[in-house]
XYZ file of C-alpha atoms in Angstrom:
132
model
C -6.447 0.120 -6.144
C -8.180 -2.662 -4.236
C -7.731 -3.155 -0.502
C -7.435 -6.744 0.706
C -9.971 -7.585 3.465
C -7.098 -8.646 5.715
C -5.898 -5.002 5.820
C -9.114 -3.820 7.472
C -9.397 -6.891 9.687
C -5.876 -6.497 11.097
C -6.436 -2.775 11.617
C -9.613 -3.477 13.610
C -7.630 -5.939 15.743
C -5.035 -3.259 16.436
C -7.684 -0.652 17.217
C -10.102 -2.665 19.353
C -8.201 -5.646 20.748
C -4.687 -4.157 20.664
C -3.291 -7.443 19.340
C -0.681 -5.615 17.198
C 1.704 -2.729 17.903
C 2.024 -1.871 14.224
C 1.031 -2.992 10.737
C 3.066 -2.471 7.575
C 1.098 -2.456 4.314
C 2.445 -2.977 0.815
C 0.927 -2.328 -2.599
C 1.102 -5.482 -4.702
C 1.505 -3.867 -8.126
C 0.711 -6.977 -10.172
C -2.559 -7.646 -8.328
C -3.266 -3.916 -7.910
C -4.145 -4.243 -4.243
C -2.908 -3.257 -0.800
C -1.895 -6.210 1.381
C -0.561 -6.697 4.917
C 3.207 -7.172 4.781
C 4.128 -7.332 8.469
C 2.409 -7.364 11.860
C 4.164 -6.145 14.996
C 3.535 -7.920 18.288
C 2.199 -5.788 21.179
C 5.543 -6.279 22.951
C 7.499 -4.819 20.032
C 8.453 -1.152 20.137
C 9.292 1.793 17.963
C 12.716 0.431 16.904
C 11.106 -2.805 15.651
C 8.592 -0.723 13.723
C 11.171 1.464 11.964
C 13.343 -1.586 11.218
C 10.420 -3.177 9.361
C 10.178 -0.300 6.845
C 12.426 -0.857 3.802
C 15.051 1.839 3.203
C 14.330 2.171 -0.527
C 10.681 1.160 -1.018
C 7.388 2.911 -0.233
C 4.957 1.523 2.336
C 1.915 2.477 4.341
C 2.006 1.761 8.038
C -0.125 2.090 11.140
C 1.485 2.465 14.555
C -0.245 2.351 17.947
C 1.747 4.940 19.893
C 1.438 4.780 23.675
C 2.590 7.666 25.836
C 2.065 9.402 29.169
C 0.415 12.819 29.416
C 1.894 15.544 31.600
C -0.316 14.259 34.422
C 1.151 10.727 33.957
C -2.044 9.421 32.391
C -1.392 6.604 29.869
C -2.861 7.336 26.440
C -2.459 6.087 22.913
C -2.869 7.478 19.418
C -3.134 5.555 16.166
C -0.756 6.992 13.578
C -0.969 6.436 9.817
C 2.442 6.743 8.157
C 2.943 7.234 4.448
C 6.552 6.070 4.016
C 8.038 7.268 0.733
C 11.849 7.361 0.880
C 13.707 9.595 -1.573
C 15.570 6.528 -2.878
C 12.408 4.666 -3.944
C 11.309 4.423 -7.571
C 9.358 7.375 -8.973
C 6.599 5.086 -10.245
C 6.237 3.544 -6.796
C 6.027 6.985 -5.137
C 3.302 8.011 -7.593
C 1.239 4.846 -6.994
C 1.470 5.183 -3.204
C 0.681 8.913 -3.291
C -2.353 8.498 -5.547
C -3.770 5.565 -3.549
C -3.147 6.935 -0.041
C -6.389 8.804 0.648
C -8.611 5.990 -0.553
C -6.694 3.426 1.479
C -6.698 5.615 4.581
C -10.496 5.967 4.350
C -10.780 2.166 4.597
C -9.099 2.260 8.015
C -11.668 3.835 10.308
C -9.997 5.192 13.419
C -6.768 6.799 12.182
C -6.049 9.726 14.479
C -2.844 11.297 13.155
C -1.155 11.132 9.752
C 2.561 11.458 9.060
C 4.322 11.678 5.712
C 7.957 10.626 5.827
C 10.704 10.506 3.209
C 13.498 9.702 5.673
C 13.640 8.309 9.238
C 14.092 11.741 10.861
C 10.631 12.793 9.655
C 9.063 10.068 11.787
C 11.374 10.053 14.775
C 10.054 9.299 18.244
C 10.162 13.038 19.008
C 7.827 13.691 16.048
C 5.367 11.091 17.356
C 5.475 12.648 20.829
C 4.912 16.196 19.599
C 2.058 15.204 17.266
C 0.335 12.982 19.861
C -0.364 15.810 22.326
């Protein structure tokens, strides 16, 4: 599975310049490559992010999660989400699962990985507990 250069470029923008809140990636099966499907503006939040993931199709996503520590210190963690809903096609789940590790290696700076098959597995509470 090839990774389009734009995927790495946009990730570097999120990581270093913070020009995106999140990035949703899609595997283009005909071209056999991962492409950027959607970019989230820095002003967009968690609800915008979850709304951009299709209910019945697999995706990869990166989310820049900002939070406050117990001492009220602002911090952020970059999450990689492997979104694979139960209602998606079996073939699609297999392609995303087999390509995940290679794709994730292309994105240097992922701090925490989540696998989710339904929205509750990547709720805001899950992000908060994994970030600390």
